[in-house]
CSV table of C-alpha atoms in Angstrom, one decimal:
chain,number,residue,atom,x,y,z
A,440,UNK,CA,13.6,-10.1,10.4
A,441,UNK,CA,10.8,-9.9,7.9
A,442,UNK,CA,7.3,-11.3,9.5
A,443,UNK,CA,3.9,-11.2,7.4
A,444,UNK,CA,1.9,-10.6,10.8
A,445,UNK,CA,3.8,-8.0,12.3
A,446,UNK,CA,4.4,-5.9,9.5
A,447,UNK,CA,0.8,-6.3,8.9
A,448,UNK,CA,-0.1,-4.9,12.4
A,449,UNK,CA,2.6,-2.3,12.4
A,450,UNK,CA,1.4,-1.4,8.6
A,451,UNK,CA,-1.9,-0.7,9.8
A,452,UNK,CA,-1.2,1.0,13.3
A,453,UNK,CA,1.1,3.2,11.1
A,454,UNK,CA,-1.0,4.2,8.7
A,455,UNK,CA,-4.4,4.8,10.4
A,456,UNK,CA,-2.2,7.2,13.4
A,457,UNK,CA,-0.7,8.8,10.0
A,458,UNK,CA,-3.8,9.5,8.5
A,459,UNK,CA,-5.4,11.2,11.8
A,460,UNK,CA,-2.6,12.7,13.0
A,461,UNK,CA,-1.3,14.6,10.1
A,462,UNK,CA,-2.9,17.0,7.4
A,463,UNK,CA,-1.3,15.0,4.6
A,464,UNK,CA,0.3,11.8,3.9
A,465,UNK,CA,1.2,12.2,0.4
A,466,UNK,CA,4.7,12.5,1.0
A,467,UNK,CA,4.6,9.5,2.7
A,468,UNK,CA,3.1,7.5,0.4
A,469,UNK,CA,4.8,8.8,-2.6
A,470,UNK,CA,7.9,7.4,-0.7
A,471,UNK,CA,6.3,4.4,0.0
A,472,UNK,CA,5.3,3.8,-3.8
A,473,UNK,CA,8.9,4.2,-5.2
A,474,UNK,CA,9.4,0.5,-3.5
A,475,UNK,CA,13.3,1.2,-3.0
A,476,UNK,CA,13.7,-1.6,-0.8
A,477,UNK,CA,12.4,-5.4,-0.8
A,478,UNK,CA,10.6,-4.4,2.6
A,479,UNK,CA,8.5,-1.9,0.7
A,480,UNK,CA,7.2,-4.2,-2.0
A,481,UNK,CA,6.2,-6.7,0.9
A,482,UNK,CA,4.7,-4.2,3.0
A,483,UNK,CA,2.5,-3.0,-0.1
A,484,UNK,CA,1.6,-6.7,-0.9
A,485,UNK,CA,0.3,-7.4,3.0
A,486,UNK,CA,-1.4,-3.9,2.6
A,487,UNK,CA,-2.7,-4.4,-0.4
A,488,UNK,CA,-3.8,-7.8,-0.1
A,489,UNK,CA,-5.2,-8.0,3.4
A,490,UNK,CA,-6.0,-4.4,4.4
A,491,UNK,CA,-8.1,-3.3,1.2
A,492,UNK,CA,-11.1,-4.0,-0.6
A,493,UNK,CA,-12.9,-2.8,-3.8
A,494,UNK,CA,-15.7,-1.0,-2.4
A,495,UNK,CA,-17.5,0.9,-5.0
A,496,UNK,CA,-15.0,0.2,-8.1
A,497,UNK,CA,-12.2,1.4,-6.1
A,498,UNK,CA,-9.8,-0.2,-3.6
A,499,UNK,CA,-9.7,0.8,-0.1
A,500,UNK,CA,-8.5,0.3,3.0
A,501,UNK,CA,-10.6,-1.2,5.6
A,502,UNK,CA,-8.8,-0.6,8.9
A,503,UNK,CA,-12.4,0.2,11.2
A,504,UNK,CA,-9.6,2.9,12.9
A,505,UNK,CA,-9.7,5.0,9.5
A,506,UNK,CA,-12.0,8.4,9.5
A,507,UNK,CA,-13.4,8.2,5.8
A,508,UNK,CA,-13.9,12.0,6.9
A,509,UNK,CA,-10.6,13.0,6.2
A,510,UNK,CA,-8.6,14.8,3.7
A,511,UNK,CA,-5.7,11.8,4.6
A,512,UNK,CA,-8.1,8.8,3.6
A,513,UNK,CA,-8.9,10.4,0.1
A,514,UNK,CA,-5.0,10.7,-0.2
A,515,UNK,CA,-4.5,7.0,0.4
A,516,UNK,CA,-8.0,6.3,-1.7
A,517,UNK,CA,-6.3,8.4,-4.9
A,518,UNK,CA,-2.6,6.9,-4.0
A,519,UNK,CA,-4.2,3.0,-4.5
A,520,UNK,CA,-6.3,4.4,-7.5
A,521,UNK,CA,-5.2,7.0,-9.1
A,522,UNK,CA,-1.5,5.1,-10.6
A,523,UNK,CA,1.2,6.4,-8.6
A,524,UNK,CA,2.0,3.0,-6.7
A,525,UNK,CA,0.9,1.2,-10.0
A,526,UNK,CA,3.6,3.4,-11.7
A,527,UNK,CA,6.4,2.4,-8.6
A,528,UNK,CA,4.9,-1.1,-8.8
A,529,UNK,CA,5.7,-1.3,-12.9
A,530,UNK,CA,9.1,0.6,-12.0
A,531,UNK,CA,10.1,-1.7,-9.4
A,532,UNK,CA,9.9,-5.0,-12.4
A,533,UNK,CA,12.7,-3.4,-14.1
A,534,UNK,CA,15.1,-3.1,-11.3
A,535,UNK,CA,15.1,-6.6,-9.3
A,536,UNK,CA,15.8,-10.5,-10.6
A,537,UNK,CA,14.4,-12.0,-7.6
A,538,UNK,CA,12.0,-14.2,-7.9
A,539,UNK,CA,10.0,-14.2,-4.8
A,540,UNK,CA,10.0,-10.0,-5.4
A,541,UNK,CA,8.7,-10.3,-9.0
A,542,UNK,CA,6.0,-12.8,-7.9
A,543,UNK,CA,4.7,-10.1,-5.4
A,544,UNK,CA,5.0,-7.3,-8.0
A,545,UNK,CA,2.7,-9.3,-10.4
A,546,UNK,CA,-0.1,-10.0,-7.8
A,547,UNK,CA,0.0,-6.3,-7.1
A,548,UNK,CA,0.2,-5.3,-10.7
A,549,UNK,CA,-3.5,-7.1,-11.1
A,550,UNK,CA,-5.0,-6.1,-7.6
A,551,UNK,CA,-3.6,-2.4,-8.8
A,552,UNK,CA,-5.1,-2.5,-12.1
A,553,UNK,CA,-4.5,0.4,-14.7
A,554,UNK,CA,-3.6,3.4,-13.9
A,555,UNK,CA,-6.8,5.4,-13.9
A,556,UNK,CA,-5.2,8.9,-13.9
């Protein structure tokens, strides 16, 4: 079952181990960013909305766990940045009818912005 608070935790312990434990997450996220499942789009939206912030024109995440040091936080910088989850987000419209979904797609269309790149 689908909880806002425990994916949230889960989202963060995931990503943060991710990010120091491996030389690259790209993969990962470009996975993450085709939003194949319901799950994914409200994974992104908790992420999104609750674990970033626009620091310096650009949206990051804030986890304190995060080294900004590493190769693996610029990947996840670019990925919110750079338009490839605002490309999966845009995708993602065209393939679902429900509502609840397509209300979450919108709020991350405007926290997403253009695609910069």
């Amino acid at each position: 079952m689908y909880s806002p608070r425990t994916t949230r935790t889960k989202m963060r312990q995931a990503w943060c181990a991710l990010g120091s434990a491996e030389e690259t997450i790209t993969p990962r996220l470009a996975q993450w960013a085709e939003l194949g499942r319901s799950a994914a789009v409200r994974q992104l939206h908790e992420f999104v909305t609750r674990d970033c912030r626009t620091r310096s024109g650009l949206l990051v995440p804030v986890n304190a766990y995060w080294d900004e040091t590493l190769p693996t936080y610029g990947e996840i910088v670019d990925w919110l940045n750079a338009g490839p989850v605002l490309r999966g987000v845009v995708a993602a419209f065209d393939r679902t009818e429900d509502a609840d979904l397509l209300e979450l797609l919108t709020d991350l269309h405007g926290f997403l912005g253009p695609p910069r790149g």
